[in-house]
């Protein structure tokens, strides 16, 4: 049988094979078989949802045991090297090198974590692998140690690489300052810049090189600013005829070609007309709302990452779109206020695209209790997780104890989109109406 990619032939039980199995567990299967595996997993999720809804006293159960019809998985236009963002860790490799740049194999619980180079991993593009190799070369030359455990000292930490179809490449290097003074930090930043602009790293042709001093596992720009060492402050992507500006920490769908297919389908499912108001919750850089702005009278976007909102506003202005407004803040703080005073007579359609943590309960409650919202599209990359709780809250009978007074929604259609070939994940779009 032909594999998904003939280029990946790995020695049995090698570290490379173990990494491929961990990161891209379906890499051995032909692509059509991968889609079938994902279809079956989505079926099980909808069966679980039907059972849970039945327990809550709804009539969502359909003859085939699903809560609503499930369409076939929509394939990704690109199968290999589709990721536009990769995060590489720095840790001890299988050969003992403490400055290995790659991806983790093993678990903290088992205390068997090693970092394996990702040169063979199917879903990572060659440009990301090239930047990772150059970063490893740089830190191996550096007298400073890698920061494997915060309390053990060390400095060099993870690398994020972002690329676009316009040919732009952004690298973001995270560094633990420990006890270094400003002069020593300035020296490291200068060496890093020199390596990637004049040294061996110049081969990467970086559009942007960022540096972030971080004493935590993850830091937002507000907690610890991204420092631009070289190049342009943003990279740019083109999607559905629009141009989008991307900041270091802004959310953008990881599969750009797949996102185009997804957003086109979302536009059709919204059934938006010229007088519709589109509510884009967890809007990131505004990609969904802006791509649908020409179909609706107004777009209202809500997003917690301030830099992403700045990008969204820039994107709207640059593309000549004037019917969008964006609100920065946590959805659970912004949305209840926004909807509590909603008196607009125009039809209101909501699109939500939260992280794996799902929507905060207050967001679900605000949607339920806003009678103007009759149609809701929920885009989830992990529908079996916290999103399932949201689905049940949206569809359960009114519950005064939970302040869920509004009429319940019903799931009417589910469409999976394969945004992550070679992995077990896909993006599920669930259409709810009431």
Tab-separated table of C-alpha atoms in Angstrom:
chain	number	residue	atom	x	y	z
A	1	UNK	CA	0.000	0.000	0.000
A	2	UNK	CA	1.200	3.464	-0.793
A	3	UNK	CA	1.899	5.521	2.319
A	4	UNK	CA	0.663	9.070	2.855
A	5	UNK	CA	4.196	10.102	1.948
A	6	UNK	CA	6.841	7.875	0.397
A	7	UNK	CA	9.534	10.245	1.671
A	8	UNK	CA	9.187	9.058	5.257
A	9	UNK	CA	10.919	5.724	5.720
A	10	UNK	CA	12.098	5.412	9.313
A	11	UNK	CA	14.014	2.663	11.124
A	12	UNK	CA	11.720	0.664	13.408
A	13	UNK	CA	11.660	1.923	17.010
A	14	UNK	CA	14.131	4.723	16.245
A	15	UNK	CA	13.798	8.041	18.060
A	16	UNK	CA	12.655	9.545	14.763
A	17	UNK	CA	9.898	6.952	14.437
A	18	UNK	CA	8.824	7.470	18.042
A	19	UNK	CA	8.553	11.219	17.424
A	20	UNK	CA	6.622	10.718	14.178
A	21	UNK	CA	4.230	8.359	15.993
A	22	UNK	CA	3.733	10.880	18.817
A	23	UNK	CA	3.251	14.012	16.691
A	24	UNK	CA	1.719	12.565	13.511
A	25	UNK	CA	0.254	9.185	14.530
A	26	UNK	CA	-1.510	8.630	11.179
A	27	UNK	CA	1.587	9.277	9.024
A	28	UNK	CA	1.736	5.678	7.755
A	29	UNK	CA	-1.838	5.660	6.426
A	30	UNK	CA	-2.808	6.713	2.880
A	31	UNK	CA	-4.639	10.017	3.096
A	32	UNK	CA	-8.108	8.623	2.285
A	33	UNK	CA	-7.730	6.186	5.194
A	34	UNK	CA	-6.730	9.062	7.487
A	35	UNK	CA	-9.975	10.839	6.561
A	36	UNK	CA	-11.979	7.692	7.334
A	37	UNK	CA	-10.334	7.364	10.771
A	38	UNK	CA	-11.275	10.970	11.518
A	39	UNK	CA	-14.832	10.504	10.280
A	40	UNK	CA	-15.319	7.569	12.664
A	41	UNK	CA	-13.939	9.550	15.609
A	42	UNK	CA	-16.322	12.456	14.862
A	43	UNK	CA	-19.217	9.977	14.643
A	44	UNK	CA	-18.419	8.755	18.148
A	45	UNK	CA	-18.343	12.340	19.441
A	46	UNK	CA	-21.789	13.061	17.971
A	47	UNK	CA	-23.128	9.784	19.393
A	48	UNK	CA	-21.831	10.772	22.835
A	49	UNK	CA	-23.419	14.194	22.466
A	50	UNK	CA	-26.762	12.629	21.471
A	51	UNK	CA	-26.715	10.393	24.560
A	52	UNK	CA	-25.800	13.272	26.858
A	53	UNK	CA	-28.530	15.483	25.391
A	54	UNK	CA	-31.075	12.689	25.787
A	55	UNK	CA	-30.132	12.438	29.473
A	56	UNK	CA	-30.851	16.174	29.762
A	57	UNK	CA	-34.348	15.679	28.371
A	58	UNK	CA	-33.884	17.003	24.822
A	59	UNK	CA	-35.056	15.239	21.679
A	60	UNK	CA	-31.730	15.497	19.819
A	61	UNK	CA	-31.369	11.727	19.302
A	62	UNK	CA	-31.638	10.843	15.600
A	63	UNK	CA	-32.358	7.391	14.077
A	64	UNK	CA	-28.641	6.716	13.410
A	65	UNK	CA	-27.721	7.546	17.006
A	66	UNK	CA	-26.188	10.923	16.204
A	67	UNK	CA	-27.329	14.302	17.517
A	68	UNK	CA	-27.422	15.678	13.953
A	69	UNK	CA	-26.366	14.668	10.419
A	70	UNK	CA	-22.599	14.309	9.923
A	71	UNK	CA	-21.062	15.144	6.552
A	72	UNK	CA	-17.843	13.502	5.255
A	73	UNK	CA	-14.548	15.015	6.392
A	74	UNK	CA	-13.526	17.880	4.090
A	75	UNK	CA	-9.914	17.144	3.030
A	76	UNK	CA	-7.013	19.551	3.413
A	77	UNK	CA	-5.804	21.065	0.122
A	78	UNK	CA	-2.209	20.507	1.363
A	79	UNK	CA	-1.239	17.265	3.095
A	80	UNK	CA	2.492	17.646	3.886
A	81	UNK	CA	4.311	20.634	5.386
A	82	UNK	CA	1.055	22.531	5.845
A	83	UNK	CA	1.788	24.123	9.232
A	84	UNK	CA	2.358	27.887	9.176
A	85	UNK	CA	3.458	27.889	12.828
A	86	UNK	CA	5.754	25.469	14.690
A	87	UNK	CA	7.022	25.556	18.268
A	88	UNK	CA	10.361	23.856	18.941
A	89	UNK	CA	11.634	23.043	22.422
A	90	UNK	CA	15.213	23.031	23.714
A	91	UNK	CA	16.181	20.062	25.869
A	92	UNK	CA	18.429	17.039	26.161
A	93	UNK	CA	18.463	14.880	23.047
A	94	UNK	CA	18.733	11.070	22.837
A	95	UNK	CA	22.506	11.499	22.372
A	96	UNK	CA	22.758	13.551	25.587
A	97	UNK	CA	23.171	16.919	23.838
A	98	UNK	CA	21.464	19.403	26.232
A	99	UNK	CA	21.047	21.913	23.399
A	100	UNK	CA	18.903	19.831	21.070
A	101	UNK	CA	16.198	21.845	19.274
A	102	UNK	CA	13.186	19.718	18.379
A	103	UNK	CA	10.007	18.174	19.724
A	104	UNK	CA	9.404	16.132	22.854
A	105	UNK	CA	9.126	12.373	23.118
A	106	UNK	CA	8.187	10.908	26.496
A	107	UNK	CA	6.309	12.302	29.498
A	108	UNK	CA	7.128	14.255	32.616
A	109	UNK	CA	5.388	11.618	34.710
A	110	UNK	CA	7.665	8.886	33.379
A	111	UNK	CA	10.653	11.215	33.593
A	112	UNK	CA	11.776	10.006	30.184
A	113	UNK	CA	11.436	13.217	28.146
A	114	UNK	CA	13.946	13.732	25.356
A	115	UNK	CA	14.021	16.305	22.592
A	116	UNK	CA	14.272	14.873	19.064
A	117	UNK	CA	15.092	16.842	15.902
A	118	UNK	CA	11.971	17.185	13.769
A	119	UNK	CA	13.644	17.057	10.337
A	120	UNK	CA	11.540	14.043	9.283
A	121	UNK	CA	8.129	15.136	10.653
A	122	UNK	CA	5.558	15.248	7.820
A	123	UNK	CA	3.440	18.243	8.812
A	124	UNK	CA	6.294	20.717	9.433
A	125	UNK	CA	7.524	22.675	6.385
A	126	UNK	CA	11.185	22.629	5.392
A	127	UNK	CA	11.612	26.328	6.209
A	128	UNK	CA	10.661	25.722	9.868
A	129	UNK	CA	13.118	22.817	10.055
A	130	UNK	CA	15.856	24.998	8.566
A	131	UNK	CA	15.340	27.746	11.182
A	132	UNK	CA	15.342	25.107	13.974
A	133	UNK	CA	18.641	23.654	12.725
A	134	UNK	CA	20.208	27.124	12.603
A	135	UNK	CA	18.968	27.976	16.105
A	136	UNK	CA	20.515	24.745	17.397
A	137	UNK	CA	23.805	25.631	15.719
A	138	UNK	CA	23.713	29.067	17.365
A	139	UNK	CA	23.003	27.872	20.906
A	140	UNK	CA	25.587	25.064	20.583
A	141	UNK	CA	28.199	27.773	19.883
A	142	UNK	CA	26.940	29.876	22.807
A	143	UNK	CA	28.710	29.617	26.201
A	144	UNK	CA	25.293	30.027	27.870
A	145	UNK	CA	23.420	26.856	28.831
A	146	UNK	CA	19.956	25.877	27.715
A	147	UNK	CA	17.180	26.352	30.263
A	148	UNK	CA	15.810	22.861	30.801
A	149	UNK	CA	14.446	23.400	34.332
A	150	UNK	CA	13.936	26.977	35.519
A	151	UNK	CA	15.409	26.375	38.982
A	152	UNK	CA	18.558	24.778	37.506
A	153	UNK	CA	19.480	27.953	35.618
A	154	UNK	CA	20.285	28.179	31.937
A	155	UNK	CA	18.935	30.571	29.343
A	156	UNK	CA	18.120	29.292	25.832
A	157	UNK	CA	14.531	28.172	25.531
A	158	UNK	CA	11.975	27.543	22.830
A	159	UNK	CA	11.770	28.738	19.256
A	160	UNK	CA	8.546	29.622	17.408
A	161	UNK	CA	8.646	29.850	13.612
A	162	UNK	CA	5.802	31.391	11.612
A	163	UNK	CA	5.660	31.448	7.814
A	164	UNK	CA	3.170	32.688	5.233
A	165	UNK	CA	2.316	31.898	1.630
A	166	UNK	CA	3.762	35.344	0.783
A	167	UNK	CA	7.227	33.929	1.596
A	168	UNK	CA	7.620	35.648	4.972
A	169	UNK	CA	9.362	33.982	7.929
A	170	UNK	CA	9.200	35.116	11.569
A	171	UNK	CA	11.336	33.562	14.308
A	172	UNK	CA	10.613	34.182	18.003
A	173	UNK	CA	13.235	33.064	20.521
A	174	UNK	CA	12.360	32.704	24.201
A	175	UNK	CA	15.180	33.343	26.682
A	176	UNK	CA	15.289	33.018	30.479
A	177	UNK	CA	17.302	36.014	31.769
A	178	UNK	CA	18.082	34.387	35.166
A	179	UNK	CA	20.497	36.870	36.829
A	180	UNK	CA	21.910	38.464	33.674
A	181	UNK	CA	22.199	42.263	33.659
A	182	UNK	CA	21.097	44.519	30.825
A	183	UNK	CA	24.581	44.684	29.292
A	184	UNK	CA	24.910	40.894	29.137
A	185	UNK	CA	21.386	40.618	27.681
A	186	UNK	CA	22.229	43.218	25.033
A	187	UNK	CA	25.307	41.176	24.073
A	188	UNK	CA	23.231	38.006	23.566
A	189	UNK	CA	20.673	39.873	21.468
A	190	UNK	CA	23.437	41.372	19.308
A	191	UNK	CA	25.041	37.934	18.781
A	192	UNK	CA	21.678	36.433	17.855
A	193	UNK	CA	20.963	39.207	15.367
A	194	UNK	CA	24.444	38.917	13.845
A	195	UNK	CA	24.106	35.122	13.446
A	196	UNK	CA	20.758	35.349	11.632
A	197	UNK	CA	21.628	38.389	9.479
A	198	UNK	CA	25.351	37.980	8.644
A	199	UNK	CA	26.288	34.508	9.946
A	200	UNK	CA	25.210	30.952	9.071
A	201	UNK	CA	21.602	31.750	10.022
A	202	UNK	CA	21.335	34.293	7.175
A	203	UNK	CA	20.366	31.343	4.952
A	204	UNK	CA	16.938	31.436	6.684
A	205	UNK	CA	16.252	34.904	5.177
A	206	UNK	CA	14.148	35.914	8.191
A	207	UNK	CA	11.546	38.628	7.654
A	208	UNK	CA	11.324	39.191	11.436
A	209	UNK	CA	13.497	38.098	14.379
A	210	UNK	CA	11.953	38.502	17.823
A	211	UNK	CA	13.382	37.924	21.309
A	212	UNK	CA	11.333	37.496	24.476
A	213	UNK	CA	12.752	37.399	28.004
A	214	UNK	CA	10.476	35.087	29.937
A	215	UNK	CA	10.645	33.708	33.464
A	216	UNK	CA	7.404	31.760	32.978
A	217	UNK	CA	6.414	28.812	30.798
A	218	UNK	CA	4.314	31.128	28.610
A	219	UNK	CA	4.268	34.925	28.536
A	220	UNK	CA	1.966	37.281	26.670
A	221	UNK	CA	3.320	40.445	25.059
A	222	UNK	CA	1.752	42.427	27.929
A	223	UNK	CA	3.603	40.335	30.531
A	224	UNK	CA	6.941	40.435	28.730
A	225	UNK	CA	7.175	42.393	25.467
A	226	UNK	CA	8.376	40.775	22.256
A	227	UNK	CA	11.559	42.641	21.297
A	228	UNK	CA	12.165	43.045	17.561
A	229	UNK	CA	15.866	42.390	16.900
A	230	UNK	CA	15.717	42.470	13.118
A	231	UNK	CA	13.365	43.052	10.213
A	232	UNK	CA	9.692	43.954	9.996
A	233	UNK	CA	7.390	43.964	13.052
A	234	UNK	CA	4.758	41.867	11.231
A	235	UNK	CA	4.466	39.216	8.564
A	236	UNK	CA	1.590	39.133	6.085
A	237	UNK	CA	-0.724	36.417	4.811
A	238	UNK	CA	-3.216	36.401	1.962
A	239	UNK	CA	-6.482	34.565	2.444
A	240	UNK	CA	-9.658	34.667	0.321
A	241	UNK	CA	-8.392	37.733	-1.524
A	242	UNK	CA	-7.658	39.690	1.671
A	243	UNK	CA	-4.317	40.597	3.234
A	244	UNK	CA	-3.779	39.881	6.951
A	245	UNK	CA	-1.124	41.240	9.280
A	246	UNK	CA	0.217	38.784	11.846
A	247	UNK	CA	1.907	39.731	15.148
A	248	UNK	CA	4.172	37.316	17.085
A	249	UNK	CA	1.425	36.034	19.424
A	250	UNK	CA	-1.677	36.532	17.260
A	251	UNK	CA	-3.854	33.482	16.574
A	252	UNK	CA	-4.078	32.386	12.961
A	253	UNK	CA	-5.349	29.003	11.731
A	254	UNK	CA	-2.296	26.745	11.456
A	255	UNK	CA	-3.252	25.493	7.972
A	256	UNK	CA	-3.793	28.507	5.703
A	257	UNK	CA	-5.077	26.604	2.659
A	258	UNK	CA	-7.400	24.602	4.931
A	259	UNK	CA	-8.594	27.821	6.569
A	260	UNK	CA	-9.748	29.169	3.205
A	261	UNK	CA	-11.921	26.092	2.678
A	262	UNK	CA	-13.226	26.293	6.265
A	263	UNK	CA	-14.105	29.999	6.112
A	264	UNK	CA	-15.889	29.636	2.774
A	265	UNK	CA	-18.062	26.904	4.306
A	266	UNK	CA	-18.692	29.017	7.422
A	267	UNK	CA	-19.890	31.840	5.175
A	268	UNK	CA	-22.395	29.538	3.481
A	269	UNK	CA	-23.606	28.015	6.768
A	270	UNK	CA	-24.208	31.465	8.270
A	271	UNK	CA	-26.873	32.096	5.624
A	272	UNK	CA	-26.083	35.755	6.122
A	273	UNK	CA	-28.012	38.359	4.192
A	274	UNK	CA	-27.311	42.033	3.606
A	275	UNK	CA	-28.928	43.069	6.892
A	276	UNK	CA	-27.273	40.389	9.089
A	277	UNK	CA	-24.971	41.317	11.977
A	278	UNK	CA	-22.149	38.777	12.432
A	279	UNK	CA	-20.837	38.268	15.952
A	280	UNK	CA	-17.299	36.813	15.725
A	281	UNK	CA	-16.349	35.541	19.200
A	282	UNK	CA	-12.654	34.672	19.793
A	283	UNK	CA	-11.940	36.433	16.490
A	284	UNK	CA	-8.113	36.459	16.587
A	285	UNK	CA	-6.813	38.746	13.829
A	286	UNK	CA	-10.351	38.998	12.428
A	287	UNK	CA	-9.966	36.450	9.622
A	288	UNK	CA	-13.494	34.979	9.784
A	289	UNK	CA	-15.347	38.256	10.253
A	290	UNK	CA	-13.338	40.140	7.634
A	291	UNK	CA	-13.681	37.347	5.062
A	292	UNK	CA	-17.480	37.481	5.515
A	293	UNK	CA	-17.817	41.267	5.909
A	294	UNK	CA	-18.947	41.751	2.301
A	295	UNK	CA	-21.948	39.446	2.931
A	296	UNK	CA	-23.266	41.189	6.070
A	297	UNK	CA	-24.225	44.650	7.259
A	298	UNK	CA	-21.869	44.604	10.270
A	299	UNK	CA	-19.212	42.459	11.972
A	300	UNK	CA	-18.517	42.632	15.719
A	301	UNK	CA	-15.350	40.829	16.826
A	302	UNK	CA	-14.286	39.964	20.383
A	303	UNK	CA	-10.757	38.781	21.265
A	304	UNK	CA	-8.662	38.592	24.451
A	305	UNK	CA	-5.209	39.152	22.822
A	306	UNK	CA	-4.725	42.914	22.478
A	307	UNK	CA	-2.137	42.632	19.701
A	308	UNK	CA	-4.524	40.439	17.703
A	309	UNK	CA	-7.189	43.151	17.955
A	310	UNK	CA	-4.648	45.730	16.743
A	311	UNK	CA	-3.969	43.401	13.806
A	312	UNK	CA	-7.706	42.934	13.164
A	313	UNK	CA	-8.273	46.709	13.063
A	314	UNK	CA	-5.283	47.180	10.760
A	315	UNK	CA	-6.502	44.324	8.539
A	316	UNK	CA	-9.947	45.915	8.241
A	317	UNK	CA	-8.508	49.334	7.335
A	318	UNK	CA	-5.920	47.943	4.905
A	319	UNK	CA	-8.525	45.888	3.054
A	320	UNK	CA	-10.931	48.855	2.895
A	321	UNK	CA	-13.514	47.159	5.140
A	322	UNK	CA	-15.454	49.704	7.172
A	323	UNK	CA	-18.356	47.658	8.633
A	324	UNK	CA	-16.324	45.924	11.394
A	325	UNK	CA	-15.776	46.808	15.035
A	326	UNK	CA	-13.453	44.886	17.345
A	327	UNK	CA	-13.510	44.646	21.137
A	328	UNK	CA	-10.426	43.721	23.156
A	329	UNK	CA	-10.944	41.743	26.354
A	330	UNK	CA	-12.065	38.411	27.730
A	331	UNK	CA	-15.228	37.238	25.971
A	332	UNK	CA	-16.856	36.512	29.351
A	333	UNK	CA	-16.394	40.180	30.317
A	334	UNK	CA	-17.168	41.830	26.958
A	335	UNK	CA	-20.000	39.715	25.539
A	336	UNK	CA	-22.555	39.775	28.399
A	337	UNK	CA	-22.383	43.589	28.422
A	338	UNK	CA	-22.616	43.760	24.644
A	339	UNK	CA	-25.644	41.467	24.399
A	340	UNK	CA	-27.489	42.596	27.541
A	341	UNK	CA	-28.235	45.934	25.912
A	342	UNK	CA	-28.775	44.527	22.401
A	343	UNK	CA	-31.718	46.289	20.769
A	344	UNK	CA	-30.738	46.008	17.116
A	345	UNK	CA	-33.590	44.577	15.042
A	346	UNK	CA	-31.256	43.092	12.418
A	347	UNK	CA	-30.721	39.283	12.387
A	348	UNK	CA	-27.760	38.313	14.575
A	349	UNK	CA	-25.605	35.278	13.696
A	350	UNK	CA	-22.825	34.155	16.050
A	351	UNK	CA	-19.597	32.354	15.101
A	352	UNK	CA	-17.425	31.097	17.954
A	353	UNK	CA	-13.925	29.705	17.499
A	354	UNK	CA	-12.521	29.239	21.015
A	355	UNK	CA	-9.317	27.555	22.142
A	356	UNK	CA	-9.390	23.965	23.403
A	357	UNK	CA	-10.563	25.279	26.766
A	358	UNK	CA	-13.926	26.113	25.143
A	359	UNK	CA	-16.143	29.076	25.989
A	360	UNK	CA	-16.505	30.455	29.492
A	361	UNK	CA	-19.920	29.655	30.979
A	362	UNK	CA	-20.835	33.352	31.073
A	363	UNK	CA	-20.338	33.529	27.295
A	364	UNK	CA	-22.674	30.567	26.695
A	365	UNK	CA	-25.240	32.090	29.060
A	366	UNK	CA	-25.091	35.449	27.246
A	367	UNK	CA	-25.656	33.710	23.889
A	368	UNK	CA	-28.521	31.596	25.254
A	369	UNK	CA	-30.225	34.592	26.819
A	370	UNK	CA	-29.949	36.827	23.733
A	371	UNK	CA	-33.144	36.074	21.813
A	372	UNK	CA	-31.796	37.790	18.675
A	373	UNK	CA	-29.281	34.965	18.097
A	374	UNK	CA	-31.141	32.234	16.211
A	375	UNK	CA	-28.160	30.735	14.426
A	376	UNK	CA	-24.789	29.783	15.927
A	377	UNK	CA	-21.697	28.209	14.376
A	378	UNK	CA	-19.299	26.578	16.820
A	379	UNK	CA	-15.836	25.766	15.419
A	380	UNK	CA	-13.920	23.384	17.670
A	381	UNK	CA	-10.523	21.718	17.308
A	382	UNK	CA	-11.328	19.451	20.271
A	383	UNK	CA	-15.096	18.797	20.363
A	384	UNK	CA	-14.726	15.852	22.745
A	385	UNK	CA	-13.132	18.123	25.377
A	386	UNK	CA	-14.443	21.246	27.096
A	387	UNK	CA	-16.418	22.160	23.959
A	388	UNK	CA	-18.776	19.250	24.749
A	389	UNK	CA	-19.755	21.029	27.973
A	390	UNK	CA	-20.582	24.112	25.880
A	391	UNK	CA	-22.706	22.064	23.454
A	392	UNK	CA	-24.778	20.689	26.335
A	393	UNK	CA	-25.174	24.153	27.921
A	394	UNK	CA	-26.382	25.539	24.596
A	395	UNK	CA	-28.925	22.760	24.056
A	396	UNK	CA	-30.202	21.854	27.531
A	397	UNK	CA	-33.718	22.871	28.663
A	398	UNK	CA	-33.949	26.284	30.407
A	399	UNK	CA	-32.444	26.120	33.885
A	400	UNK	CA	-33.215	28.998	36.304
A	401	UNK	CA	-30.505	27.781	38.738
A	402	UNK	CA	-27.863	28.327	36.043
A	403	UNK	CA	-29.589	31.491	34.786
A	404	UNK	CA	-30.150	29.819	31.413
A	405	UNK	CA	-33.486	31.404	30.572
A	406	UNK	CA	-33.266	31.465	26.777
A	407	UNK	CA	-34.782	28.925	24.444
A	408	UNK	CA	-32.347	26.033	23.820
A	409	UNK	CA	-30.450	25.583	20.583
A	410	UNK	CA	-30.541	22.352	18.555
A	411	UNK	CA	-27.615	20.889	16.615
A	412	UNK	CA	-28.668	20.579	12.963
A	413	UNK	CA	-25.463	19.805	11.028
A	414	UNK	CA	-21.859	18.778	11.673
A	415	UNK	CA	-19.017	19.148	9.151
A	416	UNK	CA	-15.452	18.052	10.021
A	417	UNK	CA	-12.560	19.788	8.249
A	418	UNK	CA	-9.156	18.143	8.145
A	419	UNK	CA	-6.896	21.028	9.135
A	420	UNK	CA	-4.267	18.675	10.593
A	421	UNK	CA	-3.302	15.829	8.181
A	422	UNK	CA	-1.282	12.936	9.688
A	423	UNK	CA	-2.668	13.717	13.171
A	424	UNK	CA	-5.868	12.403	14.771
A	425	UNK	CA	-7.319	15.920	15.058
A	426	UNK	CA	-9.718	17.812	12.849
A	427	UNK	CA	-11.766	20.974	13.116
A	428	UNK	CA	-15.476	20.299	13.676
A	429	UNK	CA	-18.029	22.897	12.618
A	430	UNK	CA	-21.355	22.438	14.397
A	431	UNK	CA	-24.371	24.432	13.279
A	432	UNK	CA	-26.941	25.199	15.996
A	433	UNK	CA	-30.308	26.853	15.396
A	434	UNK	CA	-33.390	27.713	17.484
